[in-house]
mmCIF file of C-alpha atoms in Angstrom:
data_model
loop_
_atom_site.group_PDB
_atom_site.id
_atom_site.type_symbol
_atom_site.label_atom_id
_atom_site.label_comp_id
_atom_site.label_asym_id
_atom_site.label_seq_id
_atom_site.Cartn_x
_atom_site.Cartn_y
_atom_site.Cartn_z
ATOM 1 C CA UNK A 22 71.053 116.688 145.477
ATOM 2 C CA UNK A 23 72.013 115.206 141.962
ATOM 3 C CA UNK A 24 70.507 111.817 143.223
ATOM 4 C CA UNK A 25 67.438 113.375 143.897
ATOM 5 C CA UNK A 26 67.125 115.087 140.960
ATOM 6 C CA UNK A 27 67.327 111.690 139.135
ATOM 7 C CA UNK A 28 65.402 109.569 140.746
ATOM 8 C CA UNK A 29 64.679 105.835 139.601
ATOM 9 C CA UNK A 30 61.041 103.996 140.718
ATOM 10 C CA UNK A 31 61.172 100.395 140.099
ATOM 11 C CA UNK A 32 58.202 98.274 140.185
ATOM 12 C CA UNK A 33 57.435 94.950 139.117
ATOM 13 C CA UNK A 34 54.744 93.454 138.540
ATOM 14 C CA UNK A 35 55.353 89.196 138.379
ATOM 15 C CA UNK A 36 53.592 86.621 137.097
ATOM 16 C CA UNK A 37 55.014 82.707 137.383
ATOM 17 C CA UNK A 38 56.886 83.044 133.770
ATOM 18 C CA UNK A 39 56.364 86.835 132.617
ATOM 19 C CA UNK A 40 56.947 90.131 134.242
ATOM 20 C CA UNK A 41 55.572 93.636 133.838
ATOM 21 C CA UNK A 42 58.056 96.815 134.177
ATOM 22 C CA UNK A 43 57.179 100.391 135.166
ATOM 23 C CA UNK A 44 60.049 102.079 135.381
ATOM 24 C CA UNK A 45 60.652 105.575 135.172
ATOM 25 C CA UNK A 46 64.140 107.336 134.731
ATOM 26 C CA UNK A 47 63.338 110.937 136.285
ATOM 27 C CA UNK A 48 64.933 113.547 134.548
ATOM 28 C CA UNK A 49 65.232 117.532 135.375
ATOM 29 C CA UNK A 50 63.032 119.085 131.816
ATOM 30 C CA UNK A 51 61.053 122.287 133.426
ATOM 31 C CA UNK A 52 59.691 125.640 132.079
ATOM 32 C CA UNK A 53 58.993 128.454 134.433
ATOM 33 C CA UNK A 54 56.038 130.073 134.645
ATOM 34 C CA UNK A 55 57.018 133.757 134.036
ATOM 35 C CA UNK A 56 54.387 135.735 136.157
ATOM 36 C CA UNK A 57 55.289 133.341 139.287
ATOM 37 C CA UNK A 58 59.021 132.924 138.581
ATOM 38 C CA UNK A 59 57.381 128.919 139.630
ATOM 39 C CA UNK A 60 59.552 126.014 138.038
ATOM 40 C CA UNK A 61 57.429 123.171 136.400
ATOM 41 C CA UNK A 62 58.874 119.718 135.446
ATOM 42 C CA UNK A 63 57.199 118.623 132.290
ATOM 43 C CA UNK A 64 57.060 115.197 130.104
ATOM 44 C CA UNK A 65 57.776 114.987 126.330
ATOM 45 C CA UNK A 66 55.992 112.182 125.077
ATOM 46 C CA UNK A 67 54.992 110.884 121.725
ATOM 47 C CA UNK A 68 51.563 112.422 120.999
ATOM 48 C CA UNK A 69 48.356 109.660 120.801
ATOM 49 C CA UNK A 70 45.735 109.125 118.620
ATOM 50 C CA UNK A 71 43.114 110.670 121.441
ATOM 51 C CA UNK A 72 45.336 113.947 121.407
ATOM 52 C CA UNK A 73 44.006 115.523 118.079
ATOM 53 C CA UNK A 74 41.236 116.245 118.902
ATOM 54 C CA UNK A 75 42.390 118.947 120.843
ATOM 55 C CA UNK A 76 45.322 120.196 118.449
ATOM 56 C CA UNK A 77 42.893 122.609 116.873
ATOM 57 C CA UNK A 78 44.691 125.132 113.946
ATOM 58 C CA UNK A 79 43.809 128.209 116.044
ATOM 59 C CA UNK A 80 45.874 126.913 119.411
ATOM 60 C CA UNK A 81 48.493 125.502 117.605
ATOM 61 C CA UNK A 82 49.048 127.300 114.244
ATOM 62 C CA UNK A 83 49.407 124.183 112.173
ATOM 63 C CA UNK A 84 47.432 121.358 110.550
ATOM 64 C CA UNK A 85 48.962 118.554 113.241
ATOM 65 C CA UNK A 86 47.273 115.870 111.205
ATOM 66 C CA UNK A 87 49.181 116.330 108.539
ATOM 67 C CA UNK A 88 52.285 114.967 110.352
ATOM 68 C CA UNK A 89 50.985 111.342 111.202
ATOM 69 C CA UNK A 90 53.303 109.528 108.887
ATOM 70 C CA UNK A 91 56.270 111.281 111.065
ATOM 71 C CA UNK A 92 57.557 111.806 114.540
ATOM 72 C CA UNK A 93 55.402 113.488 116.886
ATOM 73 C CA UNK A 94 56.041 114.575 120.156
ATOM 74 C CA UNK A 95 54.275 116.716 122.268
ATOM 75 C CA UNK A 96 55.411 118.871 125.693
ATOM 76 C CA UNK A 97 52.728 118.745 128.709
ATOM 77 C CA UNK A 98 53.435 119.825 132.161
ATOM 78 C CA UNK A 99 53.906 116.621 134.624
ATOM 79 C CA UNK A 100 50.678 114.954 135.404
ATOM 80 C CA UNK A 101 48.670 117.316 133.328
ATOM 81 C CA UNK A 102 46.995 116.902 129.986
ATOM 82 C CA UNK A 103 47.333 120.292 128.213
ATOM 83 C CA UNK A 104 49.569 120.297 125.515
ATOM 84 C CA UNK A 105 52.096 123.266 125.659
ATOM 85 C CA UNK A 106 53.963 122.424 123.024
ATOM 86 C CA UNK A 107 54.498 120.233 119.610
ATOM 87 C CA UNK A 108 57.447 119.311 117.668
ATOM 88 C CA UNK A 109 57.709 116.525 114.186
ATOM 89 C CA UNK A 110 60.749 115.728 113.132
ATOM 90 C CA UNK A 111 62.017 112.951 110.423
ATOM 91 C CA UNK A 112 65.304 110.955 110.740
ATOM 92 C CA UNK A 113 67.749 110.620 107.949
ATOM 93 C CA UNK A 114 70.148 108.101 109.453
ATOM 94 C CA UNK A 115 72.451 108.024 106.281
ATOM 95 C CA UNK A 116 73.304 111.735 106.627
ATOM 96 C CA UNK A 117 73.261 111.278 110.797
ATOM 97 C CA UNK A 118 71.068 114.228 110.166
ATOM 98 C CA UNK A 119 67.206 114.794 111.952
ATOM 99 C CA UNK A 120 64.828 117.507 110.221
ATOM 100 C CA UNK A 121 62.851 119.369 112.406
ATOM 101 C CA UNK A 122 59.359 119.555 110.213
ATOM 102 C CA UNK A 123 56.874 121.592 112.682
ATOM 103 C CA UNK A 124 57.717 123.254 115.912
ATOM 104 C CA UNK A 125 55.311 125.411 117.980
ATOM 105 C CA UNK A 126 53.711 126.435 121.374
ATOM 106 C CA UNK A 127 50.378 127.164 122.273
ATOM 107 C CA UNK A 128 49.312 130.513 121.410
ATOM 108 C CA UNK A 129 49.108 131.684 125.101
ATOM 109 C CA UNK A 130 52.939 130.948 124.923
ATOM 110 C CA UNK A 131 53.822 132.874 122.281
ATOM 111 C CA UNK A 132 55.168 135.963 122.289
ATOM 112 C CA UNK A 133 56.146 138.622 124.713
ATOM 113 C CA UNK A 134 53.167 138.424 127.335
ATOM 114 C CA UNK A 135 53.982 134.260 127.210
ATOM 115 C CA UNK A 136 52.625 132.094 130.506
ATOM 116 C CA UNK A 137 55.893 129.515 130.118
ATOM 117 C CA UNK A 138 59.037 130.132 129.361
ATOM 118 C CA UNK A 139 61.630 127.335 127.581
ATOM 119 C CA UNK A 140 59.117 125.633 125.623
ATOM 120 C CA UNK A 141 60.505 125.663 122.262
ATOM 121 C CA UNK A 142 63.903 124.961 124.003
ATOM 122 C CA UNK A 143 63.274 122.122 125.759
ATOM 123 C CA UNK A 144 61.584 120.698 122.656
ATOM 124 C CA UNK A 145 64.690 121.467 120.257
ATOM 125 C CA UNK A 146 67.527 120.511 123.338
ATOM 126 C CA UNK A 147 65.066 116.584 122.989
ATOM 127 C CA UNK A 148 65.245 116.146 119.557
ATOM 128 C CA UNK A 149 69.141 117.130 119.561
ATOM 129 C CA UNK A 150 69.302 114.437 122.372
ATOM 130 C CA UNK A 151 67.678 111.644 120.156
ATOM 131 C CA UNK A 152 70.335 112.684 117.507
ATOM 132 C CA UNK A 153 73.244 112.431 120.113
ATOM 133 C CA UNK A 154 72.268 109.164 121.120
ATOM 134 C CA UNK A 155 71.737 107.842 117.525
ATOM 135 C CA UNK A 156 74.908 109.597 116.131
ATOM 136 C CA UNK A 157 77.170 110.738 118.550
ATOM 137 C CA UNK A 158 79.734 113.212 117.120
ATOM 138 C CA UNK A 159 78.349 113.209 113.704
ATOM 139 C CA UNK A 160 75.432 114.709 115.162
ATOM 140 C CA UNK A 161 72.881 116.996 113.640
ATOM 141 C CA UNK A 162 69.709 118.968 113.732
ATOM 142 C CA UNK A 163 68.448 120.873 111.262
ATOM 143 C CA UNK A 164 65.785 123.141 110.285
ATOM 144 C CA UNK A 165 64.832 126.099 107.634
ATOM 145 C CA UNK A 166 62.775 128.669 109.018
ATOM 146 C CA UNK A 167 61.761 131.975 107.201
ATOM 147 C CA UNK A 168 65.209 134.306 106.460
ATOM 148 C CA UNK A 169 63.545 136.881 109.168
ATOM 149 C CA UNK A 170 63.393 134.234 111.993
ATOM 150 C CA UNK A 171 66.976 132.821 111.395
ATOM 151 C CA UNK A 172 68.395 135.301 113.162
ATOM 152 C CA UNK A 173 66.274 134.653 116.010
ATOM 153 C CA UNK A 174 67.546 130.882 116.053
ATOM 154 C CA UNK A 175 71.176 131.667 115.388
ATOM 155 C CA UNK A 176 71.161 133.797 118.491
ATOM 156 C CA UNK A 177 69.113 131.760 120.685
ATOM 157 C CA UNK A 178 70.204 128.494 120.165
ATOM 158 C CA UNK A 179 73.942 129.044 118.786
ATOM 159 C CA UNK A 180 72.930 127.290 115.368
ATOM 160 C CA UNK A 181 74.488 127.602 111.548
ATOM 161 C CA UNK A 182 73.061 128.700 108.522
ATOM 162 C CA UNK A 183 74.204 126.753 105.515
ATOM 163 C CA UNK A 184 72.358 128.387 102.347
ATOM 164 C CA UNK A 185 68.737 128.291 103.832
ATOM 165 C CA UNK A 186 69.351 125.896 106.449
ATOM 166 C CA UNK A 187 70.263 126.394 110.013
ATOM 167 C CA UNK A 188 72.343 123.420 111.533
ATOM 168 C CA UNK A 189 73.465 122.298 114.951
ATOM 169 C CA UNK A 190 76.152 119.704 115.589
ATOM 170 C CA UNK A 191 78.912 119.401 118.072
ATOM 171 C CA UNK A 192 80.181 121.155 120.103
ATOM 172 C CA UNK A 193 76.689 123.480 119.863
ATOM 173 C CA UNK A 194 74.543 120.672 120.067
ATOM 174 C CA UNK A 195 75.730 119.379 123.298
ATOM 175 C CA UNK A 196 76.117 122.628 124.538
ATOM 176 C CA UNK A 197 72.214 122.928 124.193
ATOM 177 C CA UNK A 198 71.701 119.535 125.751
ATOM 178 C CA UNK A 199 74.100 120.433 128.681
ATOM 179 C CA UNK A 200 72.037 124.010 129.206
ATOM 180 C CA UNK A 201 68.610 122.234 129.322
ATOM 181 C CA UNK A 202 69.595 119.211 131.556
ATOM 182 C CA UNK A 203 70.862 122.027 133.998
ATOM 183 C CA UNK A 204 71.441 125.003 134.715
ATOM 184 C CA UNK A 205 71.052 128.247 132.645
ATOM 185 C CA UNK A 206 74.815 128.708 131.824
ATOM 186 C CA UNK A 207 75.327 125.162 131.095
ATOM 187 C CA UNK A 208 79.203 124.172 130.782
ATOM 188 C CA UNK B 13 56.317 147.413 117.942
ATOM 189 C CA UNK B 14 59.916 147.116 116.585
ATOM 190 C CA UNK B 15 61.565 144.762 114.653
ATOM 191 C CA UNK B 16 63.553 143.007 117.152
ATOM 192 C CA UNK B 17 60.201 142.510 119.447
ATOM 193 C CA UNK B 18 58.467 141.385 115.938
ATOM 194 C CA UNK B 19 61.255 138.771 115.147
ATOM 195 C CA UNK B 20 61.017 137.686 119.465
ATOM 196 C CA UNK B 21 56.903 137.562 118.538
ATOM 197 C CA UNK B 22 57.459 135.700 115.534
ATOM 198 C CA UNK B 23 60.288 133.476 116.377
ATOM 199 C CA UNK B 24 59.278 132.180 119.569
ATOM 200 C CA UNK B 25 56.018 130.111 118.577
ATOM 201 C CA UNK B 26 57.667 128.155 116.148
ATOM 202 C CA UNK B 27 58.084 127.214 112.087
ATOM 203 C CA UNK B 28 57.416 125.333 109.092
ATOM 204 C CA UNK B 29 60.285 123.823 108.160
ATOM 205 C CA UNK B 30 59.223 121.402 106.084
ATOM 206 C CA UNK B 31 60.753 120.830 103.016
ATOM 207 C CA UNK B 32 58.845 121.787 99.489
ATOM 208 C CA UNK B 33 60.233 119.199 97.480
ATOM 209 C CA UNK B 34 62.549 116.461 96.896
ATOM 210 C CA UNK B 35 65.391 118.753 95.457
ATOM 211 C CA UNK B 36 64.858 121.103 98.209
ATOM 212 C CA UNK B 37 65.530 118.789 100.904
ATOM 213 C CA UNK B 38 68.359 117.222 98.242
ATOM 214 C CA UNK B 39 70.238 120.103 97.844
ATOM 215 C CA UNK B 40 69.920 120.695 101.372
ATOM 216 C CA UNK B 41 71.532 117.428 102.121
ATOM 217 C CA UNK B 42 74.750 118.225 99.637
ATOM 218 C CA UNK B 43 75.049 121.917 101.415
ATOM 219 C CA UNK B 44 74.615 120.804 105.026
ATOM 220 C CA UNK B 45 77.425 117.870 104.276
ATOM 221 C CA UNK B 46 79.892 119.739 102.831
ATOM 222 C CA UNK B 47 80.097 122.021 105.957
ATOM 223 C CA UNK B 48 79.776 119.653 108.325
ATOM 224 C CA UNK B 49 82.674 117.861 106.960
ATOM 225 C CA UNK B 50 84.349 120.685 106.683
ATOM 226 C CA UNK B 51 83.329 121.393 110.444
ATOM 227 C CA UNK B 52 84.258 117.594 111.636
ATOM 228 C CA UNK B 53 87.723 117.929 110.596
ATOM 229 C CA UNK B 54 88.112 120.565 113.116
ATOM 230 C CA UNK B 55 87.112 119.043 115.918
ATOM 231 C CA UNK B 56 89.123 118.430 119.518
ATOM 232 C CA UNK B 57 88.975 114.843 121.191
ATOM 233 C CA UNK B 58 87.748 116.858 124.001
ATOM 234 C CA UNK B 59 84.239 117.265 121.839
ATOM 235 C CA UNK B 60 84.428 114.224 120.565
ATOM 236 C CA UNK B 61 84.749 112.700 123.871
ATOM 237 C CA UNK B 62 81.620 114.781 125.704
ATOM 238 C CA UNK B 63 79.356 113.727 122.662
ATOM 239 C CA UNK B 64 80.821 110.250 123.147
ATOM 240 C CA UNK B 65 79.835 110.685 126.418
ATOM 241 C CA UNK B 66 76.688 112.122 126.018
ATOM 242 C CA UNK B 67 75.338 109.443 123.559
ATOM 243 C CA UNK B 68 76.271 106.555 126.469
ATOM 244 C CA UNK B 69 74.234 108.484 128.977
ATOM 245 C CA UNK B 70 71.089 108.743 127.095
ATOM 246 C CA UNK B 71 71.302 104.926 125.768
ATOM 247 C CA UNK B 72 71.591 103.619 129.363
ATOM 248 C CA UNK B 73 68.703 106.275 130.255
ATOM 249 C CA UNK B 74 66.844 104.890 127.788
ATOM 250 C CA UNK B 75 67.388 100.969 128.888
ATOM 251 C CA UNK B 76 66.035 102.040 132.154
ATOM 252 C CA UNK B 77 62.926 103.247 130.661
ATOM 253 C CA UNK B 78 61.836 101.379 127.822
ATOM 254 C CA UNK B 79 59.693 98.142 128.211
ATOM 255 C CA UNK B 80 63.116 95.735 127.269
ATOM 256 C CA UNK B 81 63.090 91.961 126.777
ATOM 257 C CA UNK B 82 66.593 92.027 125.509
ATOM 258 C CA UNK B 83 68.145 92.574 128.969
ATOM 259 C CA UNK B 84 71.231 90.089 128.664
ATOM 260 C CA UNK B 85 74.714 91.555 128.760
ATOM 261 C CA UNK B 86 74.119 95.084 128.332
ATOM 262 C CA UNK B 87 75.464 96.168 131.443
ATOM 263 C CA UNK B 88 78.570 94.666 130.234
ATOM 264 C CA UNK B 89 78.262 95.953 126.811
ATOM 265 C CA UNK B 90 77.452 99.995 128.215
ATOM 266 C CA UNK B 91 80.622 99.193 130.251
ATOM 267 C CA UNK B 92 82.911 98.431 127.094
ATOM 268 C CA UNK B 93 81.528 101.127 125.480
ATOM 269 C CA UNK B 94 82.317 103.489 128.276
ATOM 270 C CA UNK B 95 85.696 101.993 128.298
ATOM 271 C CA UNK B 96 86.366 102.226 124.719
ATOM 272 C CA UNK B 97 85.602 106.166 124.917
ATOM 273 C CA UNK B 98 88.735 106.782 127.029
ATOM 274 C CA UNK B 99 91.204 103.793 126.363
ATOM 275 C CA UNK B 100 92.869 102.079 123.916
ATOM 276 C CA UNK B 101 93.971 99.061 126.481
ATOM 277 C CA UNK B 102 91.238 97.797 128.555
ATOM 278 C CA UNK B 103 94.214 96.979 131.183
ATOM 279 C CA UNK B 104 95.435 100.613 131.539
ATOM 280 C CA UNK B 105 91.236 101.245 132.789
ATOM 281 C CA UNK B 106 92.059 98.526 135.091
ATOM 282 C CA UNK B 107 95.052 100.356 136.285
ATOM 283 C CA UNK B 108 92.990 103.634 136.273
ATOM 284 C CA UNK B 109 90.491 101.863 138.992
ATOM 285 C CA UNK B 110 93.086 99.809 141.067
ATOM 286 C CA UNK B 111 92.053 96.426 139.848
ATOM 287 C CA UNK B 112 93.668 92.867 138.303
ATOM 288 C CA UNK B 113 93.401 93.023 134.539
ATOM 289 C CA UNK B 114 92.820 89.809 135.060
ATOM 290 C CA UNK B 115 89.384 90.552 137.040
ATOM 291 C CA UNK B 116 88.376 92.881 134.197
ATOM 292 C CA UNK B 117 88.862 90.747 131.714
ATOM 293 C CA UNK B 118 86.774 87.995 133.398
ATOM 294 C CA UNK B 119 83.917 90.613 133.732
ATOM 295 C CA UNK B 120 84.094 91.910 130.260
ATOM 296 C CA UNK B 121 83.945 88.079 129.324
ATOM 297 C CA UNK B 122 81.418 86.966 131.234
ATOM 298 C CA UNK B 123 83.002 84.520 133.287
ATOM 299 C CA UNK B 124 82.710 87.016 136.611
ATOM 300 C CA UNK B 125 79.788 88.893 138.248
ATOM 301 C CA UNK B 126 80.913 92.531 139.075
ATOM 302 C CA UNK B 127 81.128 93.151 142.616
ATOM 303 C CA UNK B 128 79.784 96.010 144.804
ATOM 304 C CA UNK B 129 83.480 97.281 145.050
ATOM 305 C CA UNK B 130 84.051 97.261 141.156
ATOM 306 C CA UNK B 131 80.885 99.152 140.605
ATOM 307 C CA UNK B 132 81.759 101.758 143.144
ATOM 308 C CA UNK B 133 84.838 102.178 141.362
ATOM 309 C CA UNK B 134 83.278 102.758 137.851
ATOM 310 C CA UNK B 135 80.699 105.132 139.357
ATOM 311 C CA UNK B 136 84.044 107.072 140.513
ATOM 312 C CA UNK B 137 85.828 106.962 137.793
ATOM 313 C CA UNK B 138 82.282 107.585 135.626
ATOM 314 C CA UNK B 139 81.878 110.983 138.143
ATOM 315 C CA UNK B 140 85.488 112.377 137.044
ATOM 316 C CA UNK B 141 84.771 110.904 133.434
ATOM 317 C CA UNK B 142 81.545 112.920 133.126
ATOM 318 C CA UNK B 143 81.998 116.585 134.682
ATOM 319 C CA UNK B 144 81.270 118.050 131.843
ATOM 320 C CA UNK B 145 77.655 116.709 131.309
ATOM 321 C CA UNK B 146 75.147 117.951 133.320
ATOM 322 C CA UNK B 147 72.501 115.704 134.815
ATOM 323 C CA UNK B 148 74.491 112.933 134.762
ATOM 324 C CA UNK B 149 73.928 110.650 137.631
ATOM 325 C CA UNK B 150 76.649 107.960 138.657
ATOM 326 C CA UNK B 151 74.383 105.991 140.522
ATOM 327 C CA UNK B 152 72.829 104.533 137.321
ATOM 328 C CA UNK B 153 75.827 101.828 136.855
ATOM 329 C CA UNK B 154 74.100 99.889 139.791
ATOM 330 C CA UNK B 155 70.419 100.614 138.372
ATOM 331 C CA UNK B 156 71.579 98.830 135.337
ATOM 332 C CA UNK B 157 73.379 96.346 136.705
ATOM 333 C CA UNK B 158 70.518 95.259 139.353
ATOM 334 C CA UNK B 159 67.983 96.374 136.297
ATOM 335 C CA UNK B 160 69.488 93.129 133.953
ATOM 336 C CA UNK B 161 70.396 90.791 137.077
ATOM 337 C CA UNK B 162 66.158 91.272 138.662
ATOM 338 C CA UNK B 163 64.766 90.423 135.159
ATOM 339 C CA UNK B 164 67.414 87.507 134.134
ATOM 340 C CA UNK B 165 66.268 85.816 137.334
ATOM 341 C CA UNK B 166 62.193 86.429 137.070
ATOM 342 C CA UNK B 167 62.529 85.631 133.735
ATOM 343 C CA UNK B 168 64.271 82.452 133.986
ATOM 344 C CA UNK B 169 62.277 80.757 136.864
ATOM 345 C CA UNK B 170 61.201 77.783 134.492
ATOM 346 C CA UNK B 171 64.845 76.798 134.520
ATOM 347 C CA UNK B 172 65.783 77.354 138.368
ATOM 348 C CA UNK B 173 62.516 76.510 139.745
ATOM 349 C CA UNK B 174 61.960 72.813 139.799
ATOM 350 C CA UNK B 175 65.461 72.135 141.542
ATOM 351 C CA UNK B 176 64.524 74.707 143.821
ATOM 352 C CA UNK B 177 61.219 73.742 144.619
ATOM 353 C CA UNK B 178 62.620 70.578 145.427
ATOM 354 C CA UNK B 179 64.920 71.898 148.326
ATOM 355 C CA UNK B 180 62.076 74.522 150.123
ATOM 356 C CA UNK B 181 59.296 73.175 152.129
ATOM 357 C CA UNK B 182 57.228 74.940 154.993
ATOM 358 C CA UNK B 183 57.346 72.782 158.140
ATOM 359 C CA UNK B 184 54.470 74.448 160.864
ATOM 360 C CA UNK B 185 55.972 74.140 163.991
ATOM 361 C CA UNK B 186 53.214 72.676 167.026
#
């Protein structure tokens, strides 16, 4: 079951001297659809020029554009165009520290009455990946929302407010990554 | 609507948490350090060890997936660094897996291809290693391994070519 779940596609494409690789490392990122219960697996990829079109103010709650200089990443069901979700983030390697900047869904998954569930999650539990593999124990993510959400993040994602800031860093951090590479209860 | 369904409402489609100025995001940095460090001393080697852990999963994940011209050695390289997580000695891992220190030394070194049997053994020994982590699949010691040998090859056919090209002909038979 685990081997399916993580399936690797090689091709190659050769030439006499050069080579071409597609390869893609499958792994288990889904949101559920709530009305349906349905699991979908989605893709979090780094959002492209042609996608900004699209990321109008009144879908996504945020002037996107403004977040060119930094890292951009956008959630999309597999195979499927629609942006779900957006996150930017910037790095600051000395402090083994990453800043979430923007984070949001689109605005038919916000809210109680929400078509996918785990959004947000799964785009928090990727950025707190990219700071694993960077940092390893020393580890962080951190972000300052307004005092009335923190609450809200503190008991969703197990984070730590520091003055104005909430933080995550081990053993919370990989607690997150371990509950959205599996199951629900993580380990 | 009341003020925990207001917070869920509010929360849940994201923030701005972008930083106003330089001295916010400075004083941030002095606050957020403090704690941590104050947070790191605490820390078990069993935490240290699953983030160790963690961090060698997603590099190898990502050596599968990213367009990589720097292929040489890294299986051996994830391999130290796997090694290095759990063991001082790289003879007591050779213990651990039931093989010469002698052979691992000649892998680490590069003067011995792994075999099939001491791959199986890592993936093993990776499977125990790893049962904390979810989504962590053993089978991706071979994927790298095969991953660096495929490419090596293709991407040295200038050098073995010619002798080889020498050696195979196609004789039609009748």
């Amino acid at each position: 079951m685990l081997f399916w779940r993580n399936i690797l596609f090689i091709g190659i494409n050769k030439n006499k001297n050069s080579i071409n690789w597609n390869i893609y490392y499958i792994r288990k990122v889904e949101i559920i659809e709530l009305l349906t219960g349905r699991i979908y697996i989605v893709d979090i990829l780094p959002l492209e020029k042609s996608d900004y079109k699209s990321l109008t103010k009144s879908r996504y709650f945020f002037n996107w554009k403004e977040e060119l200089e930094f890292e951009l990443y956008k959630l999309t069901i597999k195979g499927h165009q629609d942006i779900l979700g957006l996150i930017s983030f910037e790095k600051y390697p000395e402090e083994w520290r990453i800043h979430v900047r923007l984070l949001t869904v689109s605005i038919e998954n916000k809210g109680l009455n929400k078509m996918y569930d785990k959004i947000a999650g799964n785009l928090i539990a990727f950025v707190s990946k990219i700071a694993v593999k960077e940092y390893g124990e020393l580890a962080c993510i951190s972000l300052r929302p307004k005092s009335t959400l923190a609450e809200y993040y503190i008991h969703k994602y197990n984070m730590r407010l520091t003055g104005a800031t909430l933080s995550l860093e081990v053993p919370e951090i990989i607690s997150l990554i371990n509950k959205y590479d599996g199951n629900e209860q993580g380990k | 609507m009341n003020k925990e369904s207001k917070i869920i409402l509010e929360g849940d489609f994201g923030i701005d948490s972008r930083y106003k100025s330089k001295i916010d995001k400075d004083q941030d940095s002095i606050s957020l350090l403090e704690s941590r460090l104050a947070r790191l001393k605490n820390m078990n080697a069993a935490q240290i060890i699953d983030a160790k852990l963690i961090q060698l999963k997603l590099q190898m994940e990502e050596f599968m997936t990213v367009q990589n011209n720097e292929l040489h050695q890294k299986f051996v390289l994830f391999l130290k660094s796997y090694i290095d997580i759990f063991y001082v000695k790289q003879n007591d891992f050779a213990e651990d897996i039931n093989i010469q220190p002698n052979l691992l030394s000649k892998i680490l070194n590069h003067h011995r291809e792994p075999n099939d049997e001491f791959i199986q053994k890592v993936m093993v020994h990776s499977e125990k290693a790893f049962k904390n982590i979810n989504n962590y699949s053993s089978t991706i010691w071979y994927y790298l391994y095969y991953h660096e040998r495929i490419h090596n090859s293709i991407s040295k056919q200038n050098e073995w070519r010619p002798e080889i090209e020498k050696q195979v002909k196609l004789t039609i038979i009748g």
